[in-house]
CSV table of C-alpha atoms in Angstrom, one decimal:
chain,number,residue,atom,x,y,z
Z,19,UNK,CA,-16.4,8.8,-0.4
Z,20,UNK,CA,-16.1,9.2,-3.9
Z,21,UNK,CA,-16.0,6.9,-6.7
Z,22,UNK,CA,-15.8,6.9,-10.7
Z,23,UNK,CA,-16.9,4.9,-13.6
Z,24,UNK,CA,-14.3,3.3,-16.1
Z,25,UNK,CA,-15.9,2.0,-19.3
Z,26,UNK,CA,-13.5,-0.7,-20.9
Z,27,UNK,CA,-15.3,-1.1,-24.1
Z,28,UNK,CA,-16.0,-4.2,-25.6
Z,29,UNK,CA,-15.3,-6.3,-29.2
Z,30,UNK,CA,-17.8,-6.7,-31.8
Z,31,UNK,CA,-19.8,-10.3,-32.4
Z,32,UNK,CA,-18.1,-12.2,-35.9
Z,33,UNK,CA,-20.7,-13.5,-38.1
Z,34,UNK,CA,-22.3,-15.8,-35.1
Z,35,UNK,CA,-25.4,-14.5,-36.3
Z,36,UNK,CA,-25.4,-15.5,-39.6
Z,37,UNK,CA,-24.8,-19.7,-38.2
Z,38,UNK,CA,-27.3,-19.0,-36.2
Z,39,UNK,CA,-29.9,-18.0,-38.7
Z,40,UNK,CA,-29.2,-21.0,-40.9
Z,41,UNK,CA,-29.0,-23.6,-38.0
Z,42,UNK,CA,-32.3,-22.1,-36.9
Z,43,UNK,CA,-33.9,-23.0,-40.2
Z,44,UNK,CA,-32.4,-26.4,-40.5
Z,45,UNK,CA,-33.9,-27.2,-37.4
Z,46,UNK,CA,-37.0,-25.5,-38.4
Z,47,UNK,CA,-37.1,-27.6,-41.0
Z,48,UNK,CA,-37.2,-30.8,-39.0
Z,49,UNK,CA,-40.2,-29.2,-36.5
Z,50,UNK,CA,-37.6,-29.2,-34.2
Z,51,UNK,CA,-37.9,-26.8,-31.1
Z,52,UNK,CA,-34.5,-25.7,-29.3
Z,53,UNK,CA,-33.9,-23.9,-26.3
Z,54,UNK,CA,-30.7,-22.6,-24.7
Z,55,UNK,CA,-30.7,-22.9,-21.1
Z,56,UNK,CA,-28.8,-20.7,-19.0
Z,57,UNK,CA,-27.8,-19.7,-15.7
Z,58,UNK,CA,-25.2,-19.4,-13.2
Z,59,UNK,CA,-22.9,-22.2,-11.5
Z,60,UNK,CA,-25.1,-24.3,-9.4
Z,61,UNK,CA,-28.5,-22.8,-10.0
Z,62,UNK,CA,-30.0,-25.8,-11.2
Z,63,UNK,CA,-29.7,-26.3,-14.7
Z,64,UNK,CA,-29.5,-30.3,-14.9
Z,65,UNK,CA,-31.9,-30.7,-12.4
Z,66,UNK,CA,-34.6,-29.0,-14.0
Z,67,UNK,CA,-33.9,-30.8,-17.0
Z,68,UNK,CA,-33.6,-34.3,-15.7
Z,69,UNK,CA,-37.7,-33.0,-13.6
Z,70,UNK,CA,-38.5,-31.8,-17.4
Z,71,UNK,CA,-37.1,-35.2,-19.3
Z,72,UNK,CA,-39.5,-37.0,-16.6
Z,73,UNK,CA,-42.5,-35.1,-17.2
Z,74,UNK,CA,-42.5,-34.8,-20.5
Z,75,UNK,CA,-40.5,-37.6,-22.1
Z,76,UNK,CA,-43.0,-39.9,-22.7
Z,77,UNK,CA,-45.0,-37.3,-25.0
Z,78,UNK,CA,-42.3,-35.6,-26.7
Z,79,UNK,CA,-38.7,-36.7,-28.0
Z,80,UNK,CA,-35.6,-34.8,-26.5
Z,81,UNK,CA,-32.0,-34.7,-27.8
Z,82,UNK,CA,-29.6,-32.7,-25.3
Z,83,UNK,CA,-26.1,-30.9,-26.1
Z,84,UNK,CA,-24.3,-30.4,-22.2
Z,85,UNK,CA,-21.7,-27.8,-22.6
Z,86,UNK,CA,-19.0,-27.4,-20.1
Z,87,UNK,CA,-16.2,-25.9,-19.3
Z,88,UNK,CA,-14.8,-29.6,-18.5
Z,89,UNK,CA,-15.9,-32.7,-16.7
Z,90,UNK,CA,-18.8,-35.5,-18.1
Z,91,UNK,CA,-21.5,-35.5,-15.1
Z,92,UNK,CA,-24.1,-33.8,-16.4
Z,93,UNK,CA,-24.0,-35.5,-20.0
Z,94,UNK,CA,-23.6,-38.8,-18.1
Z,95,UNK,CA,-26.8,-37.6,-15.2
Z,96,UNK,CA,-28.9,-37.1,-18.7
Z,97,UNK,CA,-27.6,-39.9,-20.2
Z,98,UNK,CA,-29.3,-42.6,-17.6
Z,99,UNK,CA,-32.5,-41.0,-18.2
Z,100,UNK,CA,-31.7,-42.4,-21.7
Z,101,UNK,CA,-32.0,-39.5,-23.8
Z,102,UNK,CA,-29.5,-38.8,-26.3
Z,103,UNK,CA,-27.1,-36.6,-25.2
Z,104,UNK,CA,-23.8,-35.0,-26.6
Z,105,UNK,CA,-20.9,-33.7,-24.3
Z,106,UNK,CA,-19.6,-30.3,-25.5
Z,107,UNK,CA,-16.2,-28.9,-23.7
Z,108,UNK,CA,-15.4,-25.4,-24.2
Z,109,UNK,CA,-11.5,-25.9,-23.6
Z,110,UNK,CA,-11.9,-23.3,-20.8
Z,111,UNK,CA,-14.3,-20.8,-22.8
Z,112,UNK,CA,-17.3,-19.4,-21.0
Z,113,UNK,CA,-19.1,-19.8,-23.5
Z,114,UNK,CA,-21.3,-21.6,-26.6
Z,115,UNK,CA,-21.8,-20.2,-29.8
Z,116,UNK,CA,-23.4,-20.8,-33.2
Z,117,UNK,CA,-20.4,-22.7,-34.7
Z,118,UNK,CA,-19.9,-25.3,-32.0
Z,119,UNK,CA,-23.8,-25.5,-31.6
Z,120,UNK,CA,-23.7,-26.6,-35.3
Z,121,UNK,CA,-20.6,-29.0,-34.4
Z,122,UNK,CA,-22.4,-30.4,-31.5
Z,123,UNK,CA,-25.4,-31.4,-34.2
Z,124,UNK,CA,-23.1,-32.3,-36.8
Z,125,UNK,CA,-22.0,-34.8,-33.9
Z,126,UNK,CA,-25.4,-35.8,-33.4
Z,127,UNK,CA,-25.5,-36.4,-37.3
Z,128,UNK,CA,-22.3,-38.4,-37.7
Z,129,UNK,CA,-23.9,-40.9,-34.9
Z,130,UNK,CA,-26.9,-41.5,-36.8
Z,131,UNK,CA,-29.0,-40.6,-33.6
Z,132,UNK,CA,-31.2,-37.3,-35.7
Z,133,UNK,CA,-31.4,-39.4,-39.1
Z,134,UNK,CA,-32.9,-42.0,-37.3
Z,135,UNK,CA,-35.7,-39.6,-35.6
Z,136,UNK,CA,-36.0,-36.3,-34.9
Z,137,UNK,CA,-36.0,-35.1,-31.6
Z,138,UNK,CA,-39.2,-32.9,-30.6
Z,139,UNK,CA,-37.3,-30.7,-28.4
Z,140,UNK,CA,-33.6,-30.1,-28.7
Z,141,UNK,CA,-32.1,-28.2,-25.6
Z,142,UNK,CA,-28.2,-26.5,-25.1
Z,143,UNK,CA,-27.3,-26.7,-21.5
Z,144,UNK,CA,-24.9,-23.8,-21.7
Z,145,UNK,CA,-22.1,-23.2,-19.7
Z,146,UNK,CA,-23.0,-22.0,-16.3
Z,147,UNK,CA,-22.5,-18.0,-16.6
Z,148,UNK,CA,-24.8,-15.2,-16.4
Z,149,UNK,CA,-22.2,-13.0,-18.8
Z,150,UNK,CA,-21.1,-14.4,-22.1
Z,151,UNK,CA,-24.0,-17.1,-23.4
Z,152,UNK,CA,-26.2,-14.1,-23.1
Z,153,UNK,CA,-24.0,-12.5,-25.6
Z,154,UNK,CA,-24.6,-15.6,-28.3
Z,155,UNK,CA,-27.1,-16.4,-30.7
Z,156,UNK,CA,-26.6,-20.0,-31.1
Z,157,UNK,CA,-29.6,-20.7,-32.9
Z,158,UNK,CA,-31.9,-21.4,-30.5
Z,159,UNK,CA,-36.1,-20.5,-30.7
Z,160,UNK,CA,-36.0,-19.3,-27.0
Z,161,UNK,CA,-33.9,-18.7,-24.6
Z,162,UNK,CA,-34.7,-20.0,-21.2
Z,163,UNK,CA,-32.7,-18.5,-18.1
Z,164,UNK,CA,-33.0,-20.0,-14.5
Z,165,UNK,CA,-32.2,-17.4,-11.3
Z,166,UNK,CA,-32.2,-19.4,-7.7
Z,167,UNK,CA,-33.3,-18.2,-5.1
Z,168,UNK,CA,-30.2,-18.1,-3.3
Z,169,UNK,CA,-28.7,-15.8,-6.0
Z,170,UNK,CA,-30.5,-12.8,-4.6
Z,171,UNK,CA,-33.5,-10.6,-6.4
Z,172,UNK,CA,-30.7,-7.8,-7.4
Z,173,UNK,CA,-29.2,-10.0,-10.4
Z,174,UNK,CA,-31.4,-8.0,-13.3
Z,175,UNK,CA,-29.0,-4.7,-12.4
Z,176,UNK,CA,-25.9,-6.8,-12.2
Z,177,UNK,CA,-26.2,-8.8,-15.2
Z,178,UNK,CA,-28.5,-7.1,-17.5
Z,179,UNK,CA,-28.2,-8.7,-20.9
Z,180,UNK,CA,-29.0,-11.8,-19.9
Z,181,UNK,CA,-32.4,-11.1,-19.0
Z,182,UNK,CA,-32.8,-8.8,-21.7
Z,183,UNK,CA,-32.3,-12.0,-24.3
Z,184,UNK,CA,-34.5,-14.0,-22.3
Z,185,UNK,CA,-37.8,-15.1,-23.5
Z,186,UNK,CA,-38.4,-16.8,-20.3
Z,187,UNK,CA,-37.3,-16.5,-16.6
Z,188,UNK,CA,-37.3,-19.5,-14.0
Z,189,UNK,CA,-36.8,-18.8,-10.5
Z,190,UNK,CA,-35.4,-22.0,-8.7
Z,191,UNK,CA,-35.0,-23.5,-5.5
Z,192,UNK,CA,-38.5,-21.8,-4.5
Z,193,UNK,CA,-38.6,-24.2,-1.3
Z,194,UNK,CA,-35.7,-22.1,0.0
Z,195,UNK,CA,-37.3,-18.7,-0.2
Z,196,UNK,CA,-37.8,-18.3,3.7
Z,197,UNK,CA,-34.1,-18.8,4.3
Z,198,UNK,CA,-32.9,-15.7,1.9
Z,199,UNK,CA,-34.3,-12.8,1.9
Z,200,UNK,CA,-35.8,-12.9,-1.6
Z,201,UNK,CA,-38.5,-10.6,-2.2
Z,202,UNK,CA,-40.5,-11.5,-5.2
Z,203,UNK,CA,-41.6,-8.1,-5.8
Z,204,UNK,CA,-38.1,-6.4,-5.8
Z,205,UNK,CA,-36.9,-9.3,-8.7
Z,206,UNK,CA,-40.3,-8.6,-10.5
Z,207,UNK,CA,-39.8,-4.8,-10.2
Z,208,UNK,CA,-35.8,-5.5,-11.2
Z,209,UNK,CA,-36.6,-7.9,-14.0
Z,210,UNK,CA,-39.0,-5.2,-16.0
Z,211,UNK,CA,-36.5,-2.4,-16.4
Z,212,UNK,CA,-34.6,-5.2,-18.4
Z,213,UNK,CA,-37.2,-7.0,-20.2
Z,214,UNK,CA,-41.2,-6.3,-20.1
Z,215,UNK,CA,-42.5,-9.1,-21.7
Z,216,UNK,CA,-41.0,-12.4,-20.2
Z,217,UNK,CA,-43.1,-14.7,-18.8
Z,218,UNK,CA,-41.9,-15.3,-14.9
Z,219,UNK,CA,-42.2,-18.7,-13.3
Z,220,UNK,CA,-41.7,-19.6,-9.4
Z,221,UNK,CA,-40.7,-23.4,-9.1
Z,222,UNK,CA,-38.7,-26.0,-7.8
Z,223,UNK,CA,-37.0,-28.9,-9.9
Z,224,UNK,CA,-36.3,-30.2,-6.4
Z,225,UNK,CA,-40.0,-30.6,-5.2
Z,226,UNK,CA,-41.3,-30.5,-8.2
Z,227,UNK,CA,-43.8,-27.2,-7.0
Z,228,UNK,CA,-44.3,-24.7,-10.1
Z,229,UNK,CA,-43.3,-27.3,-12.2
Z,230,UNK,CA,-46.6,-27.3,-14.3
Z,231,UNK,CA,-46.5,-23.7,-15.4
Z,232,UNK,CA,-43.2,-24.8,-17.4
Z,233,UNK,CA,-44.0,-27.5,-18.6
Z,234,UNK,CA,-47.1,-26.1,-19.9
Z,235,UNK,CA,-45.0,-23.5,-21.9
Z,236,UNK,CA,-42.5,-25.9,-23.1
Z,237,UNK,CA,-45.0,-28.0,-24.3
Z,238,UNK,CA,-47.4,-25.0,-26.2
Z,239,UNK,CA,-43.6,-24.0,-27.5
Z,240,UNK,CA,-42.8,-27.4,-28.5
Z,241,UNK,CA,-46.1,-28.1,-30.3
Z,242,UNK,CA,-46.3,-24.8,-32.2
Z,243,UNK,CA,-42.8,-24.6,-33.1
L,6,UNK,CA,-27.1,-44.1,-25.0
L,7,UNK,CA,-23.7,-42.9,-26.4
L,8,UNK,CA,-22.3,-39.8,-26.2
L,9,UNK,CA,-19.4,-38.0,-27.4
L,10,UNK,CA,-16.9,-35.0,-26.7
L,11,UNK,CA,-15.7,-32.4,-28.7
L,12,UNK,CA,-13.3,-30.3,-27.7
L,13,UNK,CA,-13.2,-26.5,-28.8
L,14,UNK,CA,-9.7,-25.0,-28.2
L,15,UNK,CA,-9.0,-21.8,-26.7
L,16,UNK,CA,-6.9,-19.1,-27.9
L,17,UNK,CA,-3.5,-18.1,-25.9
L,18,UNK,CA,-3.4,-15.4,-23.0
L,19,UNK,CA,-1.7,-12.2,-24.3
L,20,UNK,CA,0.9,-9.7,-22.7
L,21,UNK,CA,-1.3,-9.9,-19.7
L,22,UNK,CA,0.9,-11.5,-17.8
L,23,UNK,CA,3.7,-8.9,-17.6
L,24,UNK,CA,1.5,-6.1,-17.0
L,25,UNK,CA,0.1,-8.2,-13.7
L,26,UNK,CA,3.9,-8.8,-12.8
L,27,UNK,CA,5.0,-4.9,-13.0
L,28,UNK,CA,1.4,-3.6,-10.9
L,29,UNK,CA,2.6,-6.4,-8.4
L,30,UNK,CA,6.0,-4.7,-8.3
L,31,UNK,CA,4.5,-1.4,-7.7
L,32,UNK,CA,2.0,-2.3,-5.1
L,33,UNK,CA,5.0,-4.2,-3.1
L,34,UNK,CA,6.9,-1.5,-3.0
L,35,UNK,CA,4.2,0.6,-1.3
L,36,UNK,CA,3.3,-2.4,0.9
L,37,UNK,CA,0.2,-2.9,-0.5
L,38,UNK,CA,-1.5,-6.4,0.0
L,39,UNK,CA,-3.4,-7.1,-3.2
L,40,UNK,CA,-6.7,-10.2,-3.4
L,41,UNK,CA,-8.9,-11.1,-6.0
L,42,UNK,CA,-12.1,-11.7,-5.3
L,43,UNK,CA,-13.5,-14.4,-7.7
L,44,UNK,CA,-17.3,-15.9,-7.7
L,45,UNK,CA,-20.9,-17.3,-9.1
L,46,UNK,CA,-23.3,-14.2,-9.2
L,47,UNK,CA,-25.1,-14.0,-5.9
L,48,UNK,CA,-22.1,-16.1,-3.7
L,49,UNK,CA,-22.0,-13.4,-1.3
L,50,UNK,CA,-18.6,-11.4,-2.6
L,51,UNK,CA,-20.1,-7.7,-1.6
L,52,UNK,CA,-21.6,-9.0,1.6
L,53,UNK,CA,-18.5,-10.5,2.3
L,54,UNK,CA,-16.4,-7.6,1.7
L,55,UNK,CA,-18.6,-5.4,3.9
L,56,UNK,CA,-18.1,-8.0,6.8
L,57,UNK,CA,-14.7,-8.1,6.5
L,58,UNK,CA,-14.5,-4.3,6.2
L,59,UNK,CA,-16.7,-3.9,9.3
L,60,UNK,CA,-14.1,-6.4,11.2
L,61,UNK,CA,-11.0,-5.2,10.0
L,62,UNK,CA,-11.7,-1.7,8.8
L,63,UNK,CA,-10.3,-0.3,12.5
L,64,UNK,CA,-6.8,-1.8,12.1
L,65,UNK,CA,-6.2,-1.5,8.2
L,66,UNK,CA,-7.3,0.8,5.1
L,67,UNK,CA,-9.1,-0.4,2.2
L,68,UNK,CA,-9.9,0.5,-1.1
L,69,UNK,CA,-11.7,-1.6,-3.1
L,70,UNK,CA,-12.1,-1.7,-7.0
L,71,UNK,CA,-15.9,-3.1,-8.0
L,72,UNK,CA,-15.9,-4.7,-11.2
L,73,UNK,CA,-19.5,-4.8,-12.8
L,74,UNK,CA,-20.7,-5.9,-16.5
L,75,UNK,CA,-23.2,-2.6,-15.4
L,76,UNK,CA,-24.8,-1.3,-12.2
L,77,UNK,CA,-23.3,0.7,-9.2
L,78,UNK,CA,-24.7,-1.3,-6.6
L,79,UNK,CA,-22.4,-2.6,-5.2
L,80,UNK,CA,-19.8,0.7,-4.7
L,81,UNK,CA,-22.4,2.8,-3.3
L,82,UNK,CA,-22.8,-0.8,-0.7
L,83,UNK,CA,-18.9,-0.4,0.0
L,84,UNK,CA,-19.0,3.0,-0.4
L,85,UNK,CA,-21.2,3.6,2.5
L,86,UNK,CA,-18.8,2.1,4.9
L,87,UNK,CA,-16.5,5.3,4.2
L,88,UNK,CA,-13.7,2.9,2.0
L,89,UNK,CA,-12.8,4.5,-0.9
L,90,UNK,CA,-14.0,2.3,-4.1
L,91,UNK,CA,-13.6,2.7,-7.4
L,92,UNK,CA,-16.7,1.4,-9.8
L,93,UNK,CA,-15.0,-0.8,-13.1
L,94,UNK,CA,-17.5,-1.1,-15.5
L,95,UNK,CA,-16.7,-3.9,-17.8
L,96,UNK,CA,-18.9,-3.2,-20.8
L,97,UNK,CA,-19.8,-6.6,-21.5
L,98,UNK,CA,-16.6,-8.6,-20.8
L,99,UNK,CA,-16.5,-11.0,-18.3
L,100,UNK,CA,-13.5,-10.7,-16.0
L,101,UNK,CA,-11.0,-8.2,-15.3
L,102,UNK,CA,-7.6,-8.1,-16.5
L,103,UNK,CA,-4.0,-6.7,-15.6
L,104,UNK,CA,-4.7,-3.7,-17.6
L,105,UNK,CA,-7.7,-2.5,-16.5
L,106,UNK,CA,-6.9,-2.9,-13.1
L,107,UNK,CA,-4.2,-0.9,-13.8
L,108,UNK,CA,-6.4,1.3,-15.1
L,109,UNK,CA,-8.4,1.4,-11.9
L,110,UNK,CA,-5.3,2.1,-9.6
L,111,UNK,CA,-4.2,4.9,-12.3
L,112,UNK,CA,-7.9,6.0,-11.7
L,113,UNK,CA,-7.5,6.1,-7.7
L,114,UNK,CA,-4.3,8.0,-8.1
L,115,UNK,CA,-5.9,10.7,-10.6
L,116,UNK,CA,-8.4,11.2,-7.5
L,117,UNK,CA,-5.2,11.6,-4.8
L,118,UNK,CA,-6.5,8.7,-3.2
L,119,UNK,CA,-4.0,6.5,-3.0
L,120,UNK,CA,-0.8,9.0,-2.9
L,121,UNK,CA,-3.2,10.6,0.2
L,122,UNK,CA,-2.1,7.6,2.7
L,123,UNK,CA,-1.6,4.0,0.8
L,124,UNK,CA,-4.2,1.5,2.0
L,125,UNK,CA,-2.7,-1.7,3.3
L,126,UNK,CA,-5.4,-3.9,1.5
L,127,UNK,CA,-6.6,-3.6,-1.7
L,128,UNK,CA,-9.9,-5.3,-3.1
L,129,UNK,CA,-10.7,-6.0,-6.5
L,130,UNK,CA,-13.8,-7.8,-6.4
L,131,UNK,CA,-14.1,-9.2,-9.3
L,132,UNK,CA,-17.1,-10.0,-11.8
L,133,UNK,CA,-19.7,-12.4,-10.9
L,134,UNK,CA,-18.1,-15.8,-13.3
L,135,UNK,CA,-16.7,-18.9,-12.3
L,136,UNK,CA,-15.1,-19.3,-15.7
L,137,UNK,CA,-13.1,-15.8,-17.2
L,138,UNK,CA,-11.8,-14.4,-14.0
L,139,UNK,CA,-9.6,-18.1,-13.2
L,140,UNK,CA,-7.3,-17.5,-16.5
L,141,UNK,CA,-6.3,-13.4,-15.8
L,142,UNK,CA,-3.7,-12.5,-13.2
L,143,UNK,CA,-4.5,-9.6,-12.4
L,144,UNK,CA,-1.6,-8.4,-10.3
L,145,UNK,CA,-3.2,-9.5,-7.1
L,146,UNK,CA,-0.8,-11.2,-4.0
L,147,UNK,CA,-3.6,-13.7,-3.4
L,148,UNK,CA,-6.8,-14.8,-5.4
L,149,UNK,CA,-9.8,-15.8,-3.0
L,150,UNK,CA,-12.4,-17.5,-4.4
L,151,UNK,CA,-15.9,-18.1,-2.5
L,152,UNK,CA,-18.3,-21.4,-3.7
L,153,UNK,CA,-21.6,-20.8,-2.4
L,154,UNK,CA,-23.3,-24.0,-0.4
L,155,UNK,CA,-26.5,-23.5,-2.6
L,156,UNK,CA,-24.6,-24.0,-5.6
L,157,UNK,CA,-23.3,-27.5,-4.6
L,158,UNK,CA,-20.4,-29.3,-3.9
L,159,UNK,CA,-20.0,-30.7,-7.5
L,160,UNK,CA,-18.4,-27.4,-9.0
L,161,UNK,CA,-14.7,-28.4,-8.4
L,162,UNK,CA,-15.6,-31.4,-11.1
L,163,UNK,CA,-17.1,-28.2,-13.4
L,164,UNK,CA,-15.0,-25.4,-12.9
L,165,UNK,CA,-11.4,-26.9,-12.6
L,166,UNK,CA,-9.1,-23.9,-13.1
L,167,UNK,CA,-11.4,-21.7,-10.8
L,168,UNK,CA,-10.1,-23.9,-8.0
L,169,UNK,CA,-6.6,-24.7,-9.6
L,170,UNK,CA,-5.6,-21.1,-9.0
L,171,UNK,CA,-7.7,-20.3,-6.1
L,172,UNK,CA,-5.2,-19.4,-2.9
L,173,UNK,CA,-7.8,-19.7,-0.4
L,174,UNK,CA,-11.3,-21.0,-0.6
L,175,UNK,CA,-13.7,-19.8,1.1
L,176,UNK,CA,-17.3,-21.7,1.1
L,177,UNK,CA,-19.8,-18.8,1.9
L,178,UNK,CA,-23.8,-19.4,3.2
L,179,UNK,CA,-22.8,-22.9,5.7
L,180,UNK,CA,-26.3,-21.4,8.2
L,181,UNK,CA,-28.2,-22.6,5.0
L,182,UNK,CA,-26.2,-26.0,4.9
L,183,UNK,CA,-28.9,-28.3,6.0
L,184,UNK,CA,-31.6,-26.8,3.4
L,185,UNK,CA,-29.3,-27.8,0.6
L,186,UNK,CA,-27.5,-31.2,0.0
L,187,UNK,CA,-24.1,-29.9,0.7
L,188,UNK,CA,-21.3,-32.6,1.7
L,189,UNK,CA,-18.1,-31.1,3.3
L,190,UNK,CA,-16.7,-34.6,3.0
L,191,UNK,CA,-17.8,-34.6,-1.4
L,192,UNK,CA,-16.2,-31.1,-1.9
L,193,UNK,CA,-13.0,-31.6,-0.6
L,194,UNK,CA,-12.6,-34.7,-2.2
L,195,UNK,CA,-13.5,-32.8,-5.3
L,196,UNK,CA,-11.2,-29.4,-4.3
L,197,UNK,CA,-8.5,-31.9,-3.9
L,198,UNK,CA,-8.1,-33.2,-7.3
L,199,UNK,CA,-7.9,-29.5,-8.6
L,200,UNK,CA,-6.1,-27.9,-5.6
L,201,UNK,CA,-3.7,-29.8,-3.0
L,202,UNK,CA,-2.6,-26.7,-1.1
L,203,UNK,CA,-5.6,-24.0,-0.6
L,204,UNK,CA,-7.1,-23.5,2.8
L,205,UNK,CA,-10.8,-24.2,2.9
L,206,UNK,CA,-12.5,-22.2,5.5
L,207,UNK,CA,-16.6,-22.8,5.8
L,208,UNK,CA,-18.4,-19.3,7.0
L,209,UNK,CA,-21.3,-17.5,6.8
L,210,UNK,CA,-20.7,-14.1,5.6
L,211,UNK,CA,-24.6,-12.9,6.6
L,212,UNK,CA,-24.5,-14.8,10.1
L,213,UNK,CA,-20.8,-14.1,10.8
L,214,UNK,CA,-20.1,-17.8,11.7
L,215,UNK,CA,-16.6,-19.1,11.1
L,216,UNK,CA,-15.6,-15.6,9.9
L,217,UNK,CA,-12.4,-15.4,12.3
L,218,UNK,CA,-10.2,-17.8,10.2
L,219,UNK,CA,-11.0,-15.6,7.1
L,220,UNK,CA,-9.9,-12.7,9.0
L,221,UNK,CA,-6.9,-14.4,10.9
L,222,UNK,CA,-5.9,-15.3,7.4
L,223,UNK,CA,-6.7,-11.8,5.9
L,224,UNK,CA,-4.9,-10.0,9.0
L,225,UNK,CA,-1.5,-12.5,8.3
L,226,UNK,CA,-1.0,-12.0,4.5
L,227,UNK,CA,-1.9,-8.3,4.9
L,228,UNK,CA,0.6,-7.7,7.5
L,229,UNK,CA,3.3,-10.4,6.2
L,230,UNK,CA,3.1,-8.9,2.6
């Protein structure tokens, strides 16, 4: 049967960019690398970066800013690794942007815990969402998206932006692929008529397979930053 | 180590509400049953739908409104099932709200869709976001939410209002339950403190396992409405 498209059109970005581009130099400043990390509900953003913390923790410093819609667990799951971390709640937005990025550092700042020593790495868990963080600049050098498995290889049509913006693509929960029918090829063949240069890495922050090809980036980003 | 919370407040909600209430009004008087279809990206909404159509599709008429940030996917899936559907492009937002639903129905009525014959159920399924779609009443009798078992048991704690508002809760992908670490027991402690009163029904949309309660539930409001 028939059907039509309706386009509800959409409101402009304020001057996000503008506290983006100066947090981005303040941090640049300091040699420290930031990454916004983003994904959907559930597709394993603390648990890769609890598997990342392990890995590489003991070469390079990281400071953490979890945002959420509400709730403490992941701040407090980051928080036994005993990295500093900062709780961000979004009062019910979906959410981060530059401003409460900066507030979340100014946080940081008021503690003491970046006069002290800067953190190497700096990472934004964002709120999980494949819509409105990929909307944001909030001042990050990259940002790093993950897509499970589970999600299904169709998600570059449905949400596009996101990995348009993304510098890098992480496709978790690898160890599940015989029980969805995830084809590789179809999400490779999806991804590229969104973005043609992002680097595409199969892993598993529950095994810990694939692992090395990010941490290897990370770390080249890290150290070059 | 210590960490704090900010707290970023939202702004209010704004004639949306009355809009919802008058779309309600005129769907009840043409004995329409109204849902909302809320989830992550990649929960299972579409392949859900199409299930339920395939079941149910023989006793009562749908039309079903697919809300997209981009992409037709998912109304040429429906489409194909010979329901008339309606293809809501969002244009970067991420939810629907009264007034573009009622947009969509005004859309169905230009076509001489709905004055044709009235269905008895209609679908808006809703963007893929665990976040927007919980604070917009759309008009809809009933919103139905579906957590996926990949995306873990936790996601009450996370996305509270999701669940606060949620009429029914359906917990899609249980023939993958013993690849993930899913406890029954866990999310309905964690549904619990949101949500006293919504049904929790545990199917597989792709296997068609516990699939007769959602439809025994579907059937009821539809026919009670």
């Amino acid at each position: 049967m028939k059907y039509d498209i309706l386009e509800t059109k959409e409101r402009v970005l304020a001057d996000n960019d503008k506290v983006a581009a100066d947090l981005r130099k303040f941090l640049k400043e300091r040699n420290i690398f930031f990454f916004n990390l983003m994904a959907s509900p559930g597709a394993g953003k603390t648990t890769l970066l609890k598997r990342t913390i392990e890995e590489l923790g003991h070469e390079l410093k990281f400071a953490v800013m979890e945002a959420d819609v509400d709730s403490d667990v992941d701040a407090a799951a980051i928080s036994a690794l005993g990295v500093d971390v900062i709780q961000l709640h979004s009062g019910g937005l979906c959410h981060m942007d530059a401003d409460m990025t900066a507030r979340g550092i100014e946080a940081f700042l008021g503690d003491g815990i970046l006069d002290e020593k800067w953190p190497d790495i700096l990472v934004l868990e964002n709120i999980g969402n494949l819509v409105c963080p990929a909307e944001f600049d909030v001042g990050a050098n990259k940002r790093v998206m993950i897509l499970s498995v589970p999600e299904g290889h169709d998600k570059p049509l449905k949400y596009p932006l996101m990995f348009q913006v993304s510098d890098i693509i992480l496709v978790n929960k690898i160890d599940t692929k015989e029980v969805f029918d995830f084809s590789e090829e179809e999400f490779e063949k999806n991804v590229r008529k969104q973005n043609e240069r992002a680097p595409i890495i199969y892993l598993s922050a529950k095994t810990g397979e694939g692992f090395d090809a990010w941490i290897d980036w990370l770390r080249g980003e890290a150290i070059c930053e």
